[in-house]
């Protein structure tokens, strides 16, 4: 993630027009490009960090139960829960395929993207499609989506900690808005 963030900064620094900071042969690094690239990289890392924190602290079962109490149709929420449940399985499958290819004597070079796609991504994709087919058959066999509402196994209700978290987020957004509107200009 950090190397991809650095790549974003580099590409933006080279491709965004503006005041020149340095010239490396035909390439020009601009101050606006560095600013735009840093903003994009920080957004990317912030979203990725928040996503990793969410996935690490919330089990798919709890998330599914919480979403089933909302007015969102359960067919849509189930797609998100399936994605969260299968991500760790795909990571394990990726490791397994890499180890199998290494045992067969295949040496993958990091710079050769086509060999990674051919020898790693295609078997992982085939496994993913096989799993998706199995889940679709199981869902069809259990008449998934036949009824408009789904009954959760256990009901989840709002607690004071949930209201506190919502209040903290609202206060954080108000604070960011205040700073962005110039209210924090005199703040050290």
PDB file of C-alpha atoms in Angstrom:
ATOM      1  CA  UNK A   1       0.000   0.000   0.000  1.00  0.00           C
ATOM      2  CA  UNK A   2       2.829   2.396   0.824  1.00  0.00           C
ATOM      3  CA  UNK A   3       4.653   1.630  -2.414  1.00  0.00           C
ATOM      4  CA  UNK A   4       1.442   2.212  -4.379  1.00  0.00           C
ATOM      5  CA  UNK A   5       0.959   5.506  -2.512  1.00  0.00           C
ATOM      6  CA  UNK A   6       4.506   6.521  -3.457  1.00  0.00           C
ATOM      7  CA  UNK A   7       3.759   5.532  -7.063  1.00  0.00           C
ATOM      8  CA  UNK A   8       0.674   7.809  -7.031  1.00  0.00           C
ATOM      9  CA  UNK A   9       2.784  10.714  -5.769  1.00  0.00           C
ATOM     10  CA  UNK A  10       5.465  10.085  -8.413  1.00  0.00           C
ATOM     11  CA  UNK A  11       3.016   9.853 -11.310  1.00  0.00           C
ATOM     12  CA  UNK A  12       1.184  13.004 -10.249  1.00  0.00           C
ATOM     13  CA  UNK A  13       4.460  14.881  -9.690  1.00  0.00           C
ATOM     14  CA  UNK A  14       5.545  14.033 -13.228  1.00  0.00           C
ATOM     15  CA  UNK A  15       2.249  14.484 -15.072  1.00  0.00           C
ATOM     16  CA  UNK A  16       0.560  17.450 -13.388  1.00  0.00           C
ATOM     17  CA  UNK A  17       1.488  20.811 -14.933  1.00  0.00           C
ATOM     18  CA  UNK A  18       2.706  23.611 -12.700  1.00  0.00           C
ATOM     19  CA  UNK A  19       5.760  25.305 -11.276  1.00  0.00           C
ATOM     20  CA  UNK A  20       8.871  23.242 -11.968  1.00  0.00           C
ATOM     21  CA  UNK A  21      10.792  21.982  -8.928  1.00  0.00           C
ATOM     22  CA  UNK A  22      13.281  19.704 -10.673  1.00  0.00           C
ATOM     23  CA  UNK A  23      14.078  18.468 -14.135  1.00  0.00           C
ATOM     24  CA  UNK A  24      15.383  14.949 -14.706  1.00  0.00           C
ATOM     25  CA  UNK A  25      16.118  14.742 -18.409  1.00  0.00           C
ATOM     26  CA  UNK A  26      12.762  14.888 -20.238  1.00  0.00           C
ATOM     27  CA  UNK A  27      10.825  14.533 -16.955  1.00  0.00           C
ATOM     28  CA  UNK A  28       9.674  17.542 -14.956  1.00  0.00           C
ATOM     29  CA  UNK A  29       8.621  17.389 -11.305  1.00  0.00           C
ATOM     30  CA  UNK A  30       6.143  20.122 -10.334  1.00  0.00           C
ATOM     31  CA  UNK A  31       5.107  21.453  -6.960  1.00  0.00           C
ATOM     32  CA  UNK A  32       1.407  21.181  -7.866  1.00  0.00           C
ATOM     33  CA  UNK A  33       1.962  17.594  -8.912  1.00  0.00           C
ATOM     34  CA  UNK A  34       3.585  16.793  -5.570  1.00  0.00           C
ATOM     35  CA  UNK A  35       0.702  18.444  -3.715  1.00  0.00           C
ATOM     36  CA  UNK A  36      -1.984  16.655  -5.743  1.00  0.00           C
ATOM     37  CA  UNK A  37      -0.127  13.347  -5.529  1.00  0.00           C
ATOM     38  CA  UNK A  38       0.320  13.625  -1.764  1.00  0.00           C
ATOM     39  CA  UNK A  39      -3.384  14.425  -1.327  1.00  0.00           C
ATOM     40  CA  UNK A  40      -4.389  11.442  -3.477  1.00  0.00           C
ATOM     41  CA  UNK A  41      -1.969   9.099  -1.685  1.00  0.00           C
ATOM     42  CA  UNK A  42      -3.217  10.222   1.736  1.00  0.00           C
ATOM     43  CA  UNK A  43      -6.826   9.663   0.667  1.00  0.00           C
ATOM     44  CA  UNK A  44      -5.944   6.214  -0.638  1.00  0.00           C
ATOM     45  CA  UNK A  45      -4.073   5.261   2.537  1.00  0.00           C
ATOM     46  CA  UNK A  46      -6.837   6.679   4.744  1.00  0.00           C
ATOM     47  CA  UNK A  47      -9.564   4.706   2.986  1.00  0.00           C
ATOM     48  CA  UNK A  48      -7.429   1.577   2.950  1.00  0.00           C
ATOM     49  CA  UNK A  49      -6.517   1.970   6.630  1.00  0.00           C
ATOM     50  CA  UNK A  50     -10.136   2.469   7.625  1.00  0.00           C
ATOM     51  CA  UNK A  51     -11.179  -0.549   5.583  1.00  0.00           C
ATOM     52  CA  UNK A  52      -8.499  -2.752   7.130  1.00  0.00           C
ATOM     53  CA  UNK A  53      -9.494  -1.571  10.611  1.00  0.00           C
ATOM     54  CA  UNK A  54     -13.158  -2.339   9.885  1.00  0.00           C
ATOM     55  CA  UNK A  55     -12.429  -5.809   8.510  1.00  0.00           C
ATOM     56  CA  UNK A  56     -10.091  -6.585  11.429  1.00  0.00           C
ATOM     57  CA  UNK A  57     -12.604  -5.570  14.111  1.00  0.00           C
ATOM     58  CA  UNK A  58     -15.938  -6.718  12.661  1.00  0.00           C
ATOM     59  CA  UNK A  59     -16.906 -10.297  11.937  1.00  0.00           C
ATOM     60  CA  UNK A  60     -19.020 -10.898   8.823  1.00  0.00           C
ATOM     61  CA  UNK A  61     -21.733 -12.529  10.944  1.00  0.00           C
ATOM     62  CA  UNK A  62     -22.105  -9.483  13.199  1.00  0.00           C
ATOM     63  CA  UNK A  63     -22.074  -7.163  10.201  1.00  0.00           C
ATOM     64  CA  UNK A  64     -24.741  -9.248   8.466  1.00  0.00           C
ATOM     65  CA  UNK A  65     -26.931  -9.217  11.566  1.00  0.00           C
ATOM     66  CA  UNK A  66     -26.529  -5.464  11.929  1.00  0.00           C
ATOM     67  CA  UNK A  67     -27.376  -4.845   8.283  1.00  0.00           C
ATOM     68  CA  UNK A  68     -30.421  -7.111   8.478  1.00  0.00           C
ATOM     69  CA  UNK A  69     -32.003  -4.714  10.988  1.00  0.00           C
ATOM     70  CA  UNK A  70     -31.845  -1.831   8.471  1.00  0.00           C
ATOM     71  CA  UNK A  71     -34.227  -1.212   5.618  1.00  0.00           C
ATOM     72  CA  UNK A  72     -31.637  -2.264   3.047  1.00  0.00           C
ATOM     73  CA  UNK A  73     -32.834  -5.383   1.175  1.00  0.00           C
ATOM     74  CA  UNK A  74     -30.979  -8.406   2.488  1.00  0.00           C
ATOM     75  CA  UNK A  75     -30.001  -9.489  -1.029  1.00  0.00           C
ATOM     76  CA  UNK A  76     -27.699  -6.458  -1.272  1.00  0.00           C
ATOM     77  CA  UNK A  77     -26.287  -6.802   2.207  1.00  0.00           C
ATOM     78  CA  UNK A  78     -25.528 -10.463   1.607  1.00  0.00           C
ATOM     79  CA  UNK A  79     -23.281  -9.579  -1.356  1.00  0.00           C
ATOM     80  CA  UNK A  80     -21.180  -7.347   0.905  1.00  0.00           C
ATOM     81  CA  UNK A  81     -21.027  -9.981   3.631  1.00  0.00           C
ATOM     82  CA  UNK A  82     -19.964 -12.628   1.107  1.00  0.00           C
ATOM     83  CA  UNK A  83     -17.150 -10.376  -0.089  1.00  0.00           C
ATOM     84  CA  UNK A  84     -15.938  -9.882   3.483  1.00  0.00           C
ATOM     85  CA  UNK A  85     -16.142 -13.598   4.177  1.00  0.00           C
ATOM     86  CA  UNK A  86     -14.323 -14.689   1.024  1.00  0.00           C
ATOM     87  CA  UNK A  87     -11.447 -12.172   1.107  1.00  0.00           C
ATOM     88  CA  UNK A  88      -9.453 -14.180   3.671  1.00  0.00           C
ATOM     89  CA  UNK A  89     -10.154 -17.365   1.709  1.00  0.00           C
ATOM     90  CA  UNK A  90      -8.784 -15.795  -1.476  1.00  0.00           C
ATOM     91  CA  UNK A  91      -5.685 -14.649   0.391  1.00  0.00           C
ATOM     92  CA  UNK A  92      -5.100 -18.211   1.574  1.00  0.00           C
ATOM     93  CA  UNK A  93      -5.753 -19.555  -1.919  1.00  0.00           C
ATOM     94  CA  UNK A  94      -3.220 -17.069  -3.323  1.00  0.00           C
ATOM     95  CA  UNK A  95      -0.604 -18.283  -0.834  1.00  0.00           C
ATOM     96  CA  UNK A  96      -1.393 -21.908  -1.624  1.00  0.00           C
ATOM     97  CA  UNK A  97      -1.072 -21.379  -5.388  1.00  0.00           C
ATOM     98  CA  UNK A  98       2.231 -19.500  -4.980  1.00  0.00           C
ATOM     99  CA  UNK A  99       3.630 -22.297  -2.805  1.00  0.00           C
ATOM    100  CA  UNK A 100       2.453 -24.939  -5.291  1.00  0.00           C
ATOM    101  CA  UNK A 101       4.065 -23.094  -8.180  1.00  0.00           C
ATOM    102  CA  UNK A 102       7.286 -22.694  -6.198  1.00  0.00           C
ATOM    103  CA  UNK A 103       7.316 -26.434  -5.418  1.00  0.00           C
ATOM    104  CA  UNK A 104       7.018 -27.109  -9.141  1.00  0.00           C
ATOM    105  CA  UNK A 105      10.154 -25.021  -9.676  1.00  0.00           C
ATOM    106  CA  UNK A 106       8.492 -21.903 -11.074  1.00  0.00           C
ATOM    107  CA  UNK A 107      10.401 -18.737 -10.180  1.00  0.00           C
ATOM    108  CA  UNK A 108       8.256 -15.660 -10.564  1.00  0.00           C
ATOM    109  CA  UNK A 109       9.993 -12.350 -11.052  1.00  0.00           C
ATOM    110  CA  UNK A 110       8.298  -9.344  -9.411  1.00  0.00           C
ATOM    111  CA  UNK A 111       8.628  -7.213 -12.546  1.00  0.00           C
ATOM    112  CA  UNK A 112       7.027  -9.785 -14.886  1.00  0.00           C
ATOM    113  CA  UNK A 113       3.316  -9.084 -14.444  1.00  0.00           C
ATOM    114  CA  UNK A 114       2.196 -11.434 -17.219  1.00  0.00           C
ATOM    115  CA  UNK A 115       3.789 -14.448 -15.539  1.00  0.00           C
ATOM    116  CA  UNK A 116       2.011 -13.582 -12.284  1.00  0.00           C
ATOM    117  CA  UNK A 117      -1.304 -13.340 -14.114  1.00  0.00           C
ATOM    118  CA  UNK A 118      -0.741 -16.611 -15.944  1.00  0.00           C
ATOM    119  CA  UNK A 119       0.597 -18.741 -13.104  1.00  0.00           C
ATOM    120  CA  UNK A 120      -1.036 -17.177 -10.019  1.00  0.00           C
ATOM    121  CA  UNK A 121      -4.076 -15.030 -10.881  1.00  0.00           C
ATOM    122  CA  UNK A 122      -5.709 -17.479 -13.309  1.00  0.00           C
ATOM    123  CA  UNK A 123      -5.733 -20.428 -10.834  1.00  0.00           C
ATOM    124  CA  UNK A 124      -6.991 -18.153  -8.037  1.00  0.00           C
ATOM    125  CA  UNK A 125      -9.711 -16.801 -10.336  1.00  0.00           C
ATOM    126  CA  UNK A 126     -10.723 -20.347 -11.301  1.00  0.00           C
ATOM    127  CA  UNK A 127     -10.982 -21.260  -7.615  1.00  0.00           C
ATOM    128  CA  UNK A 128     -13.025 -18.117  -6.925  1.00  0.00           C
ATOM    129  CA  UNK A 129     -15.443 -18.919  -9.737  1.00  0.00           C
ATOM    130  CA  UNK A 130     -15.798 -22.462  -8.444  1.00  0.00           C
ATOM    131  CA  UNK A 131     -16.598 -21.165  -4.944  1.00  0.00           C
ATOM    132  CA  UNK A 132     -19.058 -18.621  -6.350  1.00  0.00           C
ATOM    133  CA  UNK A 133     -20.810 -21.380  -8.303  1.00  0.00           C
ATOM    134  CA  UNK A 134     -21.093 -23.496  -5.153  1.00  0.00           C
ATOM    135  CA  UNK A 135     -22.517 -20.590  -3.150  1.00  0.00           C
ATOM    136  CA  UNK A 136     -24.992 -19.765  -5.930  1.00  0.00           C
ATOM    137  CA  UNK A 137     -26.216 -23.366  -6.017  1.00  0.00           C
ATOM    138  CA  UNK A 138     -26.599 -23.431  -2.228  1.00  0.00           C
ATOM    139  CA  UNK A 139     -28.497 -20.136  -2.289  1.00  0.00           C
ATOM    140  CA  UNK A 140     -30.774 -21.403  -5.035  1.00  0.00           C
ATOM    141  CA  UNK A 141     -31.400 -24.632  -3.130  1.00  0.00           C
ATOM    142  CA  UNK A 142     -32.429 -22.669  -0.036  1.00  0.00           C
ATOM    143  CA  UNK A 143     -34.742 -20.297  -1.988  1.00  0.00           C
ATOM    144  CA  UNK A 144     -32.612 -17.256  -1.238  1.00  0.00           C
ATOM    145  CA  UNK A 145     -34.446 -14.063  -2.160  1.00  0.00           C
ATOM    146  CA  UNK A 146     -37.892 -15.604  -2.282  1.00  0.00           C
ATOM    147  CA  UNK A 147     -39.212 -13.618   0.674  1.00  0.00           C
ATOM    148  CA  UNK A 148     -39.000  -9.816   0.938  1.00  0.00           C
ATOM    149  CA  UNK A 149     -37.706  -9.821   4.538  1.00  0.00           C
ATOM    150  CA  UNK A 150     -35.248 -12.078   6.306  1.00  0.00           C
ATOM    151  CA  UNK A 151     -35.485 -12.900   9.983  1.00  0.00           C
ATOM    152  CA  UNK A 152     -32.174 -12.442  11.810  1.00  0.00           C
ATOM    153  CA  UNK A 153     -30.967 -15.160  14.171  1.00  0.00           C
ATOM    154  CA  UNK A 154     -30.343 -12.605  16.917  1.00  0.00           C
ATOM    155  CA  UNK A 155     -31.593  -9.059  17.032  1.00  0.00           C
ATOM    156  CA  UNK A 156     -29.027  -6.304  17.449  1.00  0.00           C
ATOM    157  CA  UNK A 157     -30.200  -3.078  19.064  1.00  0.00           C
ATOM    158  CA  UNK A 158     -28.522   0.306  19.407  1.00  0.00           C
ATOM    159  CA  UNK A 159     -26.650   0.925  22.637  1.00  0.00           C
ATOM    160  CA  UNK A 160     -25.306   4.071  24.227  1.00  0.00           C
ATOM    161  CA  UNK A 161     -21.859   3.199  22.844  1.00  0.00           C
ATOM    162  CA  UNK A 162     -23.315   3.273  19.314  1.00  0.00           C
ATOM    163  CA  UNK A 163     -24.837   6.705  19.908  1.00  0.00           C
ATOM    164  CA  UNK A 164     -21.510   7.870  21.343  1.00  0.00           C
ATOM    165  CA  UNK A 165     -19.692   6.696  18.224  1.00  0.00           C
ATOM    166  CA  UNK A 166     -22.181   8.514  15.980  1.00  0.00           C
ATOM    167  CA  UNK A 167     -21.787  11.669  18.069  1.00  0.00           C
ATOM    168  CA  UNK A 168     -17.974  11.430  17.868  1.00  0.00           C
ATOM    169  CA  UNK A 169     -18.136  11.054  14.068  1.00  0.00           C
ATOM    170  CA  UNK A 170     -20.476  14.028  13.714  1.00  0.00           C
ATOM    171  CA  UNK A 171     -18.203  16.145  15.942  1.00  0.00           C
ATOM    172  CA  UNK A 172     -15.189  15.053  13.884  1.00  0.00           C
ATOM    173  CA  UNK A 173     -16.914  16.003  10.623  1.00  0.00           C
ATOM    174  CA  UNK A 174     -17.959  19.376  12.053  1.00  0.00           C
ATOM    175  CA  UNK A 175     -14.364  19.965  13.194  1.00  0.00           C
ATOM    176  CA  UNK A 176     -12.964  19.097   9.762  1.00  0.00           C
ATOM    177  CA  UNK A 177     -15.520  21.369   8.121  1.00  0.00           C
ATOM    178  CA  UNK A 178     -14.591  24.177  10.493  1.00  0.00           C
ATOM    179  CA  UNK A 179     -10.892  23.800   9.692  1.00  0.00           C
ATOM    180  CA  UNK A 180     -11.520  23.589   5.953  1.00  0.00           C
ATOM    181  CA  UNK A 181     -13.692  26.708   6.013  1.00  0.00           C
ATOM    182  CA  UNK A 182     -10.833  28.706   7.510  1.00  0.00           C
ATOM    183  CA  UNK A 183     -11.939  28.578  11.126  1.00  0.00           C
ATOM    184  CA  UNK A 184      -8.664  27.006  12.187  1.00  0.00           C
ATOM    185  CA  UNK A 185      -6.458  29.538  10.377  1.00  0.00           C
ATOM    186  CA  UNK A 186      -5.220  31.044  13.633  1.00  0.00           C
ATOM    187  CA  UNK A 187      -4.666  27.649  15.243  1.00  0.00           C
ATOM    188  CA  UNK A 188      -0.957  26.921  15.792  1.00  0.00           C
TER     189      UNK A 188
END
